[in-house]
XYZ file of C-alpha atoms in Angstrom:
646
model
C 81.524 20.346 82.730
C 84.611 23.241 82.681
C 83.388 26.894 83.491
C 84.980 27.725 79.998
C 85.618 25.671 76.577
C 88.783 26.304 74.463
C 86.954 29.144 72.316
C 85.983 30.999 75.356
C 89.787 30.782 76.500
C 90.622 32.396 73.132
C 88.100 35.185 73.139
C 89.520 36.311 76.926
C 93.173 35.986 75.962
C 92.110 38.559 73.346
C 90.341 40.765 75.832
C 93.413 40.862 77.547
C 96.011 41.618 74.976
C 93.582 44.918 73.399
C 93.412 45.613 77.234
C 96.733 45.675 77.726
C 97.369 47.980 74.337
C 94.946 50.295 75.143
C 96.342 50.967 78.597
C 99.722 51.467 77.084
C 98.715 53.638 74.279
C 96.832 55.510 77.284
C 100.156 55.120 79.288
C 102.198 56.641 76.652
C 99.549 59.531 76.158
C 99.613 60.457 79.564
C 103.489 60.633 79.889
C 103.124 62.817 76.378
C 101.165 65.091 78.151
C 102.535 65.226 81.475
C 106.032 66.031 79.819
C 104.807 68.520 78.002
C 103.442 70.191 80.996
C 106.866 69.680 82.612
C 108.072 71.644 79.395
C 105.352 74.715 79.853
C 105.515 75.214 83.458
C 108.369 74.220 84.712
C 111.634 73.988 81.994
C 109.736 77.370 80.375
C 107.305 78.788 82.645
C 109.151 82.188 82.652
C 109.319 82.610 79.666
C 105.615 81.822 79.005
C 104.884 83.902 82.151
C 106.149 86.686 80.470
C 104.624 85.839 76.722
C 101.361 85.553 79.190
C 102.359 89.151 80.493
C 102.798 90.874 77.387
C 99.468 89.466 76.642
C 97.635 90.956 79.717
C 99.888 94.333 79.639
C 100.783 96.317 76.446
C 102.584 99.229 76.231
C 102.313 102.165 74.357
C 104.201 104.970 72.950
C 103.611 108.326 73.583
C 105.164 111.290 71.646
C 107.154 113.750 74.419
C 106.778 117.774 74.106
C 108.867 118.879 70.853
C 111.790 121.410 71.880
C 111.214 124.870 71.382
C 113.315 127.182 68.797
C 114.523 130.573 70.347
C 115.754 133.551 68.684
C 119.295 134.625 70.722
C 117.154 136.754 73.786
C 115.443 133.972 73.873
C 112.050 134.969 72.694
C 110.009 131.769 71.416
C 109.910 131.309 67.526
C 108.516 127.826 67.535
C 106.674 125.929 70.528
C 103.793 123.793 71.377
C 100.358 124.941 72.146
C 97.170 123.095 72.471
C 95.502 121.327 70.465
C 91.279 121.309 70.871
C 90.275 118.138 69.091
C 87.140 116.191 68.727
C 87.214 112.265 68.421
C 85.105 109.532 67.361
C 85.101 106.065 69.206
C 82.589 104.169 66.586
C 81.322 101.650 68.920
C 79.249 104.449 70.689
C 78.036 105.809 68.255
C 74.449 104.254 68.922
C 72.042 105.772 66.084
C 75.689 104.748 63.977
C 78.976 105.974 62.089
C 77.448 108.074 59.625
C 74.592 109.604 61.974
C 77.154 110.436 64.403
C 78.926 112.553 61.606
C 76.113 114.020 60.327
C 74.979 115.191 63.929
C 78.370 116.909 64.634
C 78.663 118.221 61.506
C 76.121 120.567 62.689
C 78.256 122.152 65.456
C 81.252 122.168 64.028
C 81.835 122.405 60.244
C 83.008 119.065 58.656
C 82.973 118.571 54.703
C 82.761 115.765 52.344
C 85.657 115.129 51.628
C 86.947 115.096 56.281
C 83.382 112.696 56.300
C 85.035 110.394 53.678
C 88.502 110.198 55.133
C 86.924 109.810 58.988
C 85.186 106.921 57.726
C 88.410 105.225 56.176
C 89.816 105.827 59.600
C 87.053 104.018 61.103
C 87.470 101.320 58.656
C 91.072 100.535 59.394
C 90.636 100.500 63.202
C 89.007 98.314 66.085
C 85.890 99.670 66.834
C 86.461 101.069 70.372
C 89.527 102.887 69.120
C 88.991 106.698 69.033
C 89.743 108.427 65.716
C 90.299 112.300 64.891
C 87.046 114.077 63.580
C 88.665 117.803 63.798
C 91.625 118.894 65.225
C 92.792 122.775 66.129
C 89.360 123.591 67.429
C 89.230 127.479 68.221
C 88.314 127.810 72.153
C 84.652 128.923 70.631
C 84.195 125.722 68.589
C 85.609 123.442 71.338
C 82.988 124.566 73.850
C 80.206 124.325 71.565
C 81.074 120.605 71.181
C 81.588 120.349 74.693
C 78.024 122.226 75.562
C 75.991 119.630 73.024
C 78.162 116.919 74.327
C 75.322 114.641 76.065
C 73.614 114.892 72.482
C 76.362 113.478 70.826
C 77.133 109.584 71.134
C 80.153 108.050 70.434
C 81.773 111.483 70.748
C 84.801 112.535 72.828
C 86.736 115.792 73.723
C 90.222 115.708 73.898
C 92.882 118.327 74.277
C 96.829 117.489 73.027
C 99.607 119.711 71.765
C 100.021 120.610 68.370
C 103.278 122.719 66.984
C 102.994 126.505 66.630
C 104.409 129.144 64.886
C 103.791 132.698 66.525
C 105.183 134.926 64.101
C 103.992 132.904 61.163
C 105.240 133.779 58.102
C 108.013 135.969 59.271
C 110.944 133.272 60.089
C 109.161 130.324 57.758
C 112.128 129.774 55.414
C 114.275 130.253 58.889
C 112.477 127.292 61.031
C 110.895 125.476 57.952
C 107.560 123.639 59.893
C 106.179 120.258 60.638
C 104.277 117.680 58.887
C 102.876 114.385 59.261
C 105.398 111.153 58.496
C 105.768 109.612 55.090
C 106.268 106.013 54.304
C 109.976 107.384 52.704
C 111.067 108.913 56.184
C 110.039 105.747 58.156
C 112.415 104.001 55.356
C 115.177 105.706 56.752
C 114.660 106.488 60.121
C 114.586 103.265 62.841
C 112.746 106.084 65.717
C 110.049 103.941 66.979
C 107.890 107.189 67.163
C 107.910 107.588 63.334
C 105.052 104.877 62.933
C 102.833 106.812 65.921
C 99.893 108.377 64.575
C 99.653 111.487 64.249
C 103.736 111.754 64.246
C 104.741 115.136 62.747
C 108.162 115.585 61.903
C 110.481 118.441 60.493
C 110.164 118.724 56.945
C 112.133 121.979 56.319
C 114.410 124.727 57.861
C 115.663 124.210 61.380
C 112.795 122.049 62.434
C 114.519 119.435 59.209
C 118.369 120.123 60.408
C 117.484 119.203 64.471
C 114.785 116.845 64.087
C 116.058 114.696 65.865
C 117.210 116.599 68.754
C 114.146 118.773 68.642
C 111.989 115.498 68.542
C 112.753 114.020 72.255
C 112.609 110.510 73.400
C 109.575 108.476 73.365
C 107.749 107.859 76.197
C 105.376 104.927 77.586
C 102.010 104.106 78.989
C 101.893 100.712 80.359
C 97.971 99.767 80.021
C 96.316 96.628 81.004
C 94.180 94.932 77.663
C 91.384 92.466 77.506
C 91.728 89.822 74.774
C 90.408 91.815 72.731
C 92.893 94.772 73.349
C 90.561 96.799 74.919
C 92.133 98.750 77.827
C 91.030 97.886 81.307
C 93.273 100.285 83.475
C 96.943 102.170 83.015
C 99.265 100.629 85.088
C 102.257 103.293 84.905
C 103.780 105.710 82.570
C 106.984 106.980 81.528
C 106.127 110.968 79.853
C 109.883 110.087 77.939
C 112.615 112.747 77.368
C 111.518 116.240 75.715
C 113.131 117.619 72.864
C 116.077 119.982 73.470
C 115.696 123.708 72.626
C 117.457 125.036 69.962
C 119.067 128.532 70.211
C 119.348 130.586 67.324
C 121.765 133.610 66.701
C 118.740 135.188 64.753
C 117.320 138.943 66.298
C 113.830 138.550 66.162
C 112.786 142.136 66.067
C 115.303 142.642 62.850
C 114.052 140.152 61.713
C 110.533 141.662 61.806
C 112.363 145.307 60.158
C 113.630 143.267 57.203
C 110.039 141.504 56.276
C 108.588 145.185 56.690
C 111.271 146.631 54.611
C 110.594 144.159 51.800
C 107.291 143.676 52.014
C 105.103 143.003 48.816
C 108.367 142.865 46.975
C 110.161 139.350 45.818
C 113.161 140.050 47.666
C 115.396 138.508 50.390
C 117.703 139.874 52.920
C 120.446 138.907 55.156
C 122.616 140.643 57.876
C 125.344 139.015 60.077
C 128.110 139.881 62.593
C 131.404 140.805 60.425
C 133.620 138.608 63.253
C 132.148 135.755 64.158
C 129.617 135.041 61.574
C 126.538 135.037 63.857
C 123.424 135.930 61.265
C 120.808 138.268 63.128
C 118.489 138.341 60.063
C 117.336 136.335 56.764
C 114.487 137.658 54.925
C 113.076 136.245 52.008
C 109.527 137.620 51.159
C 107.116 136.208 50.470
C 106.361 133.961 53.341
C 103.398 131.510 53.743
C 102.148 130.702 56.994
C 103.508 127.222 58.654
C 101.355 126.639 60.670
C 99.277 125.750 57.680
C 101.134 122.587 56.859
C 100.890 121.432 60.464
C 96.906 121.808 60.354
C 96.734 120.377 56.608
C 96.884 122.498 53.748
C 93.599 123.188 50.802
C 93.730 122.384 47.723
C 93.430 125.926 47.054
C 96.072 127.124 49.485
C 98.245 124.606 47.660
C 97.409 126.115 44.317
C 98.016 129.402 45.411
C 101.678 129.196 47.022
C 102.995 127.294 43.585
C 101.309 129.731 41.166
C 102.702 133.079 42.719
C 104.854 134.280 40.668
C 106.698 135.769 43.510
C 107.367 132.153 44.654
C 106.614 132.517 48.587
C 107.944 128.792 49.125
C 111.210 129.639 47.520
C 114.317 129.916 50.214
C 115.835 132.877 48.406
C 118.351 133.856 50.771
C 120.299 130.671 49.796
C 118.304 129.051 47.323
C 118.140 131.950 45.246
C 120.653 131.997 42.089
C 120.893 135.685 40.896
C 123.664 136.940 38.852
C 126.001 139.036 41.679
C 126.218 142.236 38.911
C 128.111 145.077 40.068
C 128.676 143.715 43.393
C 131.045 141.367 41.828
C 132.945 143.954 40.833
C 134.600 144.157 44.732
C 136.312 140.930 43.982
C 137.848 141.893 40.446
C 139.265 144.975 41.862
C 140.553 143.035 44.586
C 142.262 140.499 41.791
C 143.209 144.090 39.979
C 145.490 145.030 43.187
C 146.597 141.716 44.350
C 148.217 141.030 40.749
C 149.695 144.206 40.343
C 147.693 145.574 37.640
C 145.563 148.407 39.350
C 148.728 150.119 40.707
C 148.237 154.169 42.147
C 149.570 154.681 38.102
C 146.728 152.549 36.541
C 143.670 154.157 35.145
C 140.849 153.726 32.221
C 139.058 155.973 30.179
C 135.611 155.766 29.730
C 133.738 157.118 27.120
C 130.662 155.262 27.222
C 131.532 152.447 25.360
C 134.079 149.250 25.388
C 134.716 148.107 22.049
C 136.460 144.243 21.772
C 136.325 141.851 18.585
C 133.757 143.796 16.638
C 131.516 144.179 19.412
C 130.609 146.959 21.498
C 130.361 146.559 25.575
C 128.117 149.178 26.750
C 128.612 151.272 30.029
C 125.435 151.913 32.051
C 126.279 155.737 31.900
C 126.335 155.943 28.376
C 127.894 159.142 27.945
C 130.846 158.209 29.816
C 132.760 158.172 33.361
C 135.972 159.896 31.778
C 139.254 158.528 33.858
C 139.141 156.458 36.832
C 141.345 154.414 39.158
C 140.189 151.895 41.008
C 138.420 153.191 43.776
C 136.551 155.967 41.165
C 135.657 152.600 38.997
C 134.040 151.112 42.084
C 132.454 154.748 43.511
C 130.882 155.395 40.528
C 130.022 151.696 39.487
C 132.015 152.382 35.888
C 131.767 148.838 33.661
C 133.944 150.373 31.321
C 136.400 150.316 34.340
C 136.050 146.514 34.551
C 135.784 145.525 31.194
C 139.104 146.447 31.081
C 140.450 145.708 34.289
C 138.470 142.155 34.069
C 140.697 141.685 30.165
C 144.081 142.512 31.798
C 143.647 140.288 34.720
C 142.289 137.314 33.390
C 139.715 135.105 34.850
C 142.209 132.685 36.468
C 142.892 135.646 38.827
C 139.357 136.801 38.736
C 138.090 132.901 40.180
C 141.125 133.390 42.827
C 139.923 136.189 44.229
C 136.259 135.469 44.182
C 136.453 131.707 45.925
C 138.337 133.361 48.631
C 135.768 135.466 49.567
C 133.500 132.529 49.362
C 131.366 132.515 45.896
C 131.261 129.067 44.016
C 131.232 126.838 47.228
C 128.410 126.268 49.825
C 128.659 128.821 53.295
C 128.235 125.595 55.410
C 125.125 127.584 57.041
C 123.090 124.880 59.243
C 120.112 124.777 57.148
C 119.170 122.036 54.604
C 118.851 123.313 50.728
C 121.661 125.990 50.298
C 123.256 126.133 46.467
C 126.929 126.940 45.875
C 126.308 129.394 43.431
C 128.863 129.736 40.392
C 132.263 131.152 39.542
C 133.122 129.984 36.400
C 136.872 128.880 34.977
C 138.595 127.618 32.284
C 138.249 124.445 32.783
C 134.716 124.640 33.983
C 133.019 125.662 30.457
C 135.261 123.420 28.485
C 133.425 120.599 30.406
C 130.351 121.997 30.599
C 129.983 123.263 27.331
C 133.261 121.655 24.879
C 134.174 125.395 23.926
C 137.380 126.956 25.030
C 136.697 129.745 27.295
C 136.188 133.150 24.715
C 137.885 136.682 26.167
C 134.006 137.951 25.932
C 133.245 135.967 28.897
C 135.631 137.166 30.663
C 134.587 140.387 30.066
C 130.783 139.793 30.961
C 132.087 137.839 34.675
C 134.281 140.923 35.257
C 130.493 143.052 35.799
C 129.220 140.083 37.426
C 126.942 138.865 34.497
C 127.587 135.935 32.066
C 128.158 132.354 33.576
C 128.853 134.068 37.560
C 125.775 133.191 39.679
C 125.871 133.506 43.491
C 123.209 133.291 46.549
C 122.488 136.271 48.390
C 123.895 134.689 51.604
C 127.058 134.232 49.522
C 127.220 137.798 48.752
C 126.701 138.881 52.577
C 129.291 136.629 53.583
C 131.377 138.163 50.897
C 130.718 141.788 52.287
C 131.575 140.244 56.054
C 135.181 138.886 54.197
C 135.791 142.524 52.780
C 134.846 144.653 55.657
C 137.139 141.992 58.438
C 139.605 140.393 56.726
C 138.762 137.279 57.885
C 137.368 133.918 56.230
C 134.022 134.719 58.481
C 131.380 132.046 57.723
C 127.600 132.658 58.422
C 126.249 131.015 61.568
C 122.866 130.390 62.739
C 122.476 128.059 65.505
C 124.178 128.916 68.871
C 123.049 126.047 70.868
C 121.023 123.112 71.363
C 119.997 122.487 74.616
C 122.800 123.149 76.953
C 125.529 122.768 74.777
C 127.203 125.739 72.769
C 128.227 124.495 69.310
C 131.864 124.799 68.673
C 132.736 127.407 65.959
C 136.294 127.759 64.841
C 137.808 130.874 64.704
C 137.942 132.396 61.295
C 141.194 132.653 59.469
C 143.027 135.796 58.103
C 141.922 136.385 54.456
C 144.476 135.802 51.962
C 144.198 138.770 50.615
C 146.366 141.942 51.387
C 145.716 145.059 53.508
C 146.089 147.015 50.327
C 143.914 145.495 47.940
C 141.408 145.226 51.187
C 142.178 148.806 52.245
C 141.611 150.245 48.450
C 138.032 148.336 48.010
C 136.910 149.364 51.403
C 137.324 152.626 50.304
C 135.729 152.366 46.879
C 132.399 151.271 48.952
C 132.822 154.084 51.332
C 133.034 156.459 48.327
C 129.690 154.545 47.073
C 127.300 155.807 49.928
C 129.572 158.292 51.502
C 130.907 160.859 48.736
C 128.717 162.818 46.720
C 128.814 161.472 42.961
C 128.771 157.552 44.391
C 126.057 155.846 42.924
C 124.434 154.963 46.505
C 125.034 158.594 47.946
C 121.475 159.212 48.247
C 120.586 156.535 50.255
C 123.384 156.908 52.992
C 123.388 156.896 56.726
C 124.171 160.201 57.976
C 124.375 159.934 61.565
C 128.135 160.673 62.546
C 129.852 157.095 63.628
C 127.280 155.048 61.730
C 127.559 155.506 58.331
C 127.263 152.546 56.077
C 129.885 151.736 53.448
C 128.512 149.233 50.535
C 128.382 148.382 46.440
C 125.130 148.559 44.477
C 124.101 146.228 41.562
C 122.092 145.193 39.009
C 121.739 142.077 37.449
C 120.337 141.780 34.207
C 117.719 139.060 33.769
C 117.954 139.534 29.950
C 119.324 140.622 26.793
C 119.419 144.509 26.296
C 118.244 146.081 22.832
C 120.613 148.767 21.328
C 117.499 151.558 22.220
C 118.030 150.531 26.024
C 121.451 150.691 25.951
C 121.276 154.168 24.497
C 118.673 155.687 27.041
C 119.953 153.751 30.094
C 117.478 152.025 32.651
C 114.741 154.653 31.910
C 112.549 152.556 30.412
C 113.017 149.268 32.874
C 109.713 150.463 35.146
C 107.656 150.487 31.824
C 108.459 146.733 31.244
C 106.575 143.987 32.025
C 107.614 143.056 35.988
C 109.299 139.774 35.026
C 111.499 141.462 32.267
C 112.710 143.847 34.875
C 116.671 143.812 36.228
C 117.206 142.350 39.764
C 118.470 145.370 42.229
C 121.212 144.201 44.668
C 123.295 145.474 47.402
C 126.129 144.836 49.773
C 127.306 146.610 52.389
C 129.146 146.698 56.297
C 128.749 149.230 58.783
C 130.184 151.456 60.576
C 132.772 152.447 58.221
C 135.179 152.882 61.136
C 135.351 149.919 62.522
C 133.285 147.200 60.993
C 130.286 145.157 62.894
C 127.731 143.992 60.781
C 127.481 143.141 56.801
C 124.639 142.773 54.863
C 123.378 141.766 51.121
C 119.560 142.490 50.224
C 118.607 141.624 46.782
C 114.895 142.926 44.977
C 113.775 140.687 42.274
C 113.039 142.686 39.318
C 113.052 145.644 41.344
C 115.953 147.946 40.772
C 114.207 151.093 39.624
C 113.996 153.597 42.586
C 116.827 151.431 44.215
C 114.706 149.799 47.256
C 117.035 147.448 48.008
C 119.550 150.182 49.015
C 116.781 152.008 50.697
C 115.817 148.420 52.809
C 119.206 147.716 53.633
C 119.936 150.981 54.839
C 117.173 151.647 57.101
C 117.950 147.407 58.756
C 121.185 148.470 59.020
C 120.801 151.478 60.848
C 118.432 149.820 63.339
C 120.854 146.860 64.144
C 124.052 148.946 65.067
C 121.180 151.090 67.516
C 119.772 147.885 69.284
C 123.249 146.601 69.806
C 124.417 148.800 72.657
C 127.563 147.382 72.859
C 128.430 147.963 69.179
C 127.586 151.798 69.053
C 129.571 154.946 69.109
C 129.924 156.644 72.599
C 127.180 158.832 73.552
C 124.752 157.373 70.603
C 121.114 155.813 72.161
C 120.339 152.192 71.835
C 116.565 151.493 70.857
C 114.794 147.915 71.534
C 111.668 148.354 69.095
C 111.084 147.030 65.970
C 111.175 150.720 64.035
C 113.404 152.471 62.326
C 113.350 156.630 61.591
C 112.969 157.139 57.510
C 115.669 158.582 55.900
C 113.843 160.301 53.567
C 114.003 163.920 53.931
C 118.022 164.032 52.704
C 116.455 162.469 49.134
C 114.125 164.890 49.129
C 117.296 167.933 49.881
C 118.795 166.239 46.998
C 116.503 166.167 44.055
C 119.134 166.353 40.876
C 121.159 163.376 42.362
C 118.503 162.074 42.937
C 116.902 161.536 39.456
C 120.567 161.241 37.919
C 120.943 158.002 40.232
C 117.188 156.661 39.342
C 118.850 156.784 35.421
C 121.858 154.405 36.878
C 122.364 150.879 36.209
C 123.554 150.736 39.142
């Protein structure tokens, strides 16, 4: 009998076949596999030996020291200091989130409304990441969190650098200030530290201009992470590149005298060097602190800086707009000479009162001036003078001579947020408005009201351009870092030595010559004195009862309805060094702005030791002597000037 039939023969053959299938399919498996571990770790084991890596080791940015800001002796107006902070790592927190809150909250004060946004914090991140509870601890507050520290789980003290502001509110609209990043500047900045948290960045002023320079490099920590991205050890760091310094040409302690000086008033000031441009001072009061916005501002701080009406957050040393007034008056007598209309011969009668097509253009001395030339119509302020003057010349002449001394175009100061002002032509309203230009407004620009606007930096720039002869242009930053910013050197004016000569005079005459409408508020230390051209710009329409009586009754108005009191000036008289413009916002009775700019003008040319008259003491303090007690020799000037419109 066979060991097998023909069905058993069948059944094996079939054995054998599946046999041999499986073991192929196995086969081809295997090869799968073992070529794709040929693939991993040998054709691309570096580069999954680094993906492996950057698994294992993560690095992470770390923000470098922000440069300081210097004023030009180097004296710190912006730097770092630190920054006591108290952090939350949630995980820790064993009796939990909210406990943990509620414990602190009785050593340090925390309200609702930090509880609810610490909590969103929490929410967004891993749970062994730490997050901010306070920042900006005082020394006092930090150690009491550091004393109760074994009572508090999940709590950690930490200690970084925050930005600071030492003089606060005195150089704000100067350096501007710091503030966290917005989704809008990430937009449009690629810096890998913009999407740090806890990034501040400049948001105004010089910190906005030099961010980027004052900002650094970012630097590195390279930390060893669990799968879970918990770090397990630092493995090196790299601190980055610090921000540069920037240098300013500002004089601190001037400074300092100017915010005095126009303290409690809505008023700005500026003073620079009459050669090179260099500005040593811009006021504009009131300030608001910065360091506020780098600590987070109230809702009720908020409310209170944009409901002043003396608008602390406004720039107005170049974001001001104020009609010039009589300091405009410099550049139509300059038009008057250049064109060959105010010749030795020419002179105007005033009587009080300008009469042209039916209407009647009032002087501010309403009983009259009597005959002037051009320096008298500039000594004694005379808009009957320039009524005239402004008719004969024209306003294509007038817009000449105004644009080269620099009104209607932007200084080019390094500082975000400056406006060009306006000096109006021709052509100008008949686009603006679709009205041919009217001799009436030529007659209003020619006492620097009607369409003529211009910033206060404008007007000290213009003072620098009268007093040097040169197309000076205000500078403010000397250097950043190591290297000296190039700065062109200034142009002759194009303007003649007579027409400069003549106007020079006219402003000496103003504070310098008794009858000039600034004569009471003069410098009178030999070698010093200060030549310059009061203002006032009205801020509306007068009635035919204030024309008659004058500005007697502008202190009995309502603050707002009150005329703006500017003033421009250079000193010495002899040989020119510094200019300034100081503008009072609804503050011309009493003439403060004259009395400001005098006193900050007197104290510059003594600090400067190298810009003083033989034999004359330099001081380094922050104080000026009143100049008082000659006002009070001179009583009937005195309260003839306090009638003046200018």
């Amino acid at each position: 009998m066979p060991l097998f039939d023909k069905k058993d023969k069948s059944r094996y053959a079939t054995f054998t076949r599946r046999s041999a299938g499986l073991g192929g399919a196995m086969s081809c498996v295997f090869a799968v596999l073992a070529g794709r571990l040929y693939q991993l770790q040998i054709r691309d084991g570096d580069q999954y030996m680094v993906a492996a890596e950057d698994n294992r080791v993560s690095e992470r940015l770390i923000a470098p020291p922000r440069g300081r800001i210097m004023d030009r002796f180097g004296v710190e107006l912006a730097n770092s200091r630190r920054n006591y902070r108290v952090l939350l790592v949630s995980e820790q927190a064993t009796q939990g989130v909210s406990e943990a809150l509620d414990t602190i909250s009785r050593v340090i004060l925390l309200s609702d409304q930090q509880k609810k946004k610490i909590l969103h914090d929490i929410a967004m991140n891993k749970k062994f990441i730490p997050v901010p509870v306070a920042e900006n601890l005082s020394w006092e507050e930090f150690s009491r969190v550091n004393l109760h520290l074994p009572y508090l789980p999940g709590i950690q003290c930490d200690v970084g650098e925050t930005r600071d502001y030492p003089f606060s509110k005195e150089l704000v609209h100067i350096l501007g200030y710091v503030a966290s990043v917005s989704p809008q500047d990430i937009e449009h900045d690629d810096d890998p530290l913009m999407s740090l948290p806890g990034m501040r960045i400049g948001k105004r002023g010089i910190e906005k201009a030099f961010d980027k320079e004052i900002r650094g490099r970012a630097g590195a920590s390279r930390v060893e992470v669990n799968a879970y991205g918990r770090i397990i050890r630092e493995l090196g760091k790299d601190p980055g590149q610090p921000g540069e310094d920037v240098y300013l040409t500002i004089d601190r302690q001037v400074q300092a005298l100017a915010d005095q000086k126009l303290e409690g008033q809505s008023a700005a000031m500026v003073v620079m060097d009459v050669n090179n441009g260099d500005v040593i001072a811009m006021s504009s009061t009131p300030g608001f602190d910065p360091n506020l916005f780098n600590v987070g501002l109230s809702g009720q701080q908020w409310h209170d800086l944009t409901t002043d009406d003396h608008k602390p957050l406004l720039n107005k040393f170049m974001g001001g707009i104020y009609p010039p007034g009589s300091t405009f008056k410099t550049a139509v007598a300059l038009a008057a000479i250049d064109s060959g209309i105010a010749t030795p011969d020419y002179h105007v009668s005033c009587s009080g009162v300008f009469n042209f097509g039916g209407h009647a253009f009032h002087c501010w001395r309403h009983q009259g001036h009597g005959t002037l030339d051009v320096i008298g119509g500039l000594k004694n302020s005379c808009d009957v003078f320039f009524y005239e003057t402004a008719h004969r010349v024209g306003i294509d002449a007038i817009e000449v001579a105004a644009r080269k001394l620099g009104l209607g175009s932007l200084t080019g100061i390094q500082l975000p947020g400056e406006h060009s002002g306006l000096v109006p032509s021709k052509e100008w309203k008949l686009k603006t408005y679709k009205s041919p230009w009217q001799q009436g407004d030529t007659l209003s620009v020619g006492i620097g009201q009607g369409y003529v606007t211009a910033t206060l930096l404008q007007l000290c720039q213009q003072a620098a351009r009268i007093a040097s002869g040169k197309q000076v242009s205000p500078r403010l930053v000397h250097s950043v870092g190591d290297r000296v910013l190039a700065r062109p050197e200034p142009a002759k004016l194009d303007v003649s030595d007579n027409a400069l000569d003549k106007v020079r005079l006219g402003m000496n005459k103003v504070m310098n010559e008794p009858g000039g409408t600034a004569y009471t508020w003069r410098i009178p230390i030999p070698g010093l004195e200060m030549a310059g051209k009061t203002g006032t710009a009205q801020v509306r329409v007068y009635s035919a009862e204030e024309h008659l009586h004058g500005m007697a009754k502008n202190a009995s108005l309502e603050w707002k309805l009150r005329d703006h009191g500017l003033f421009i000036g250079f000193a010495p008289v002899s040989d020119p060094k510094y200019a300034i413009a100081c503008v009072v916002e609804h503050g011309s009775d009493g003439h403060p702005q004259v009395v400001a700019a005098r006193d900050v003008m007197q104290f510059t040319l003594q600090r400067d030791p190298l810009k003083l008259p033989a034999g004359y003491p330099a001081v380094n303090s922050a104080s000026a002597a009143p100049l008082t007690q000659q006002a009070e020799s001179e009583p009937d000037l005195r309260q003839q000037l306090a009638k003046a419109g200018d």
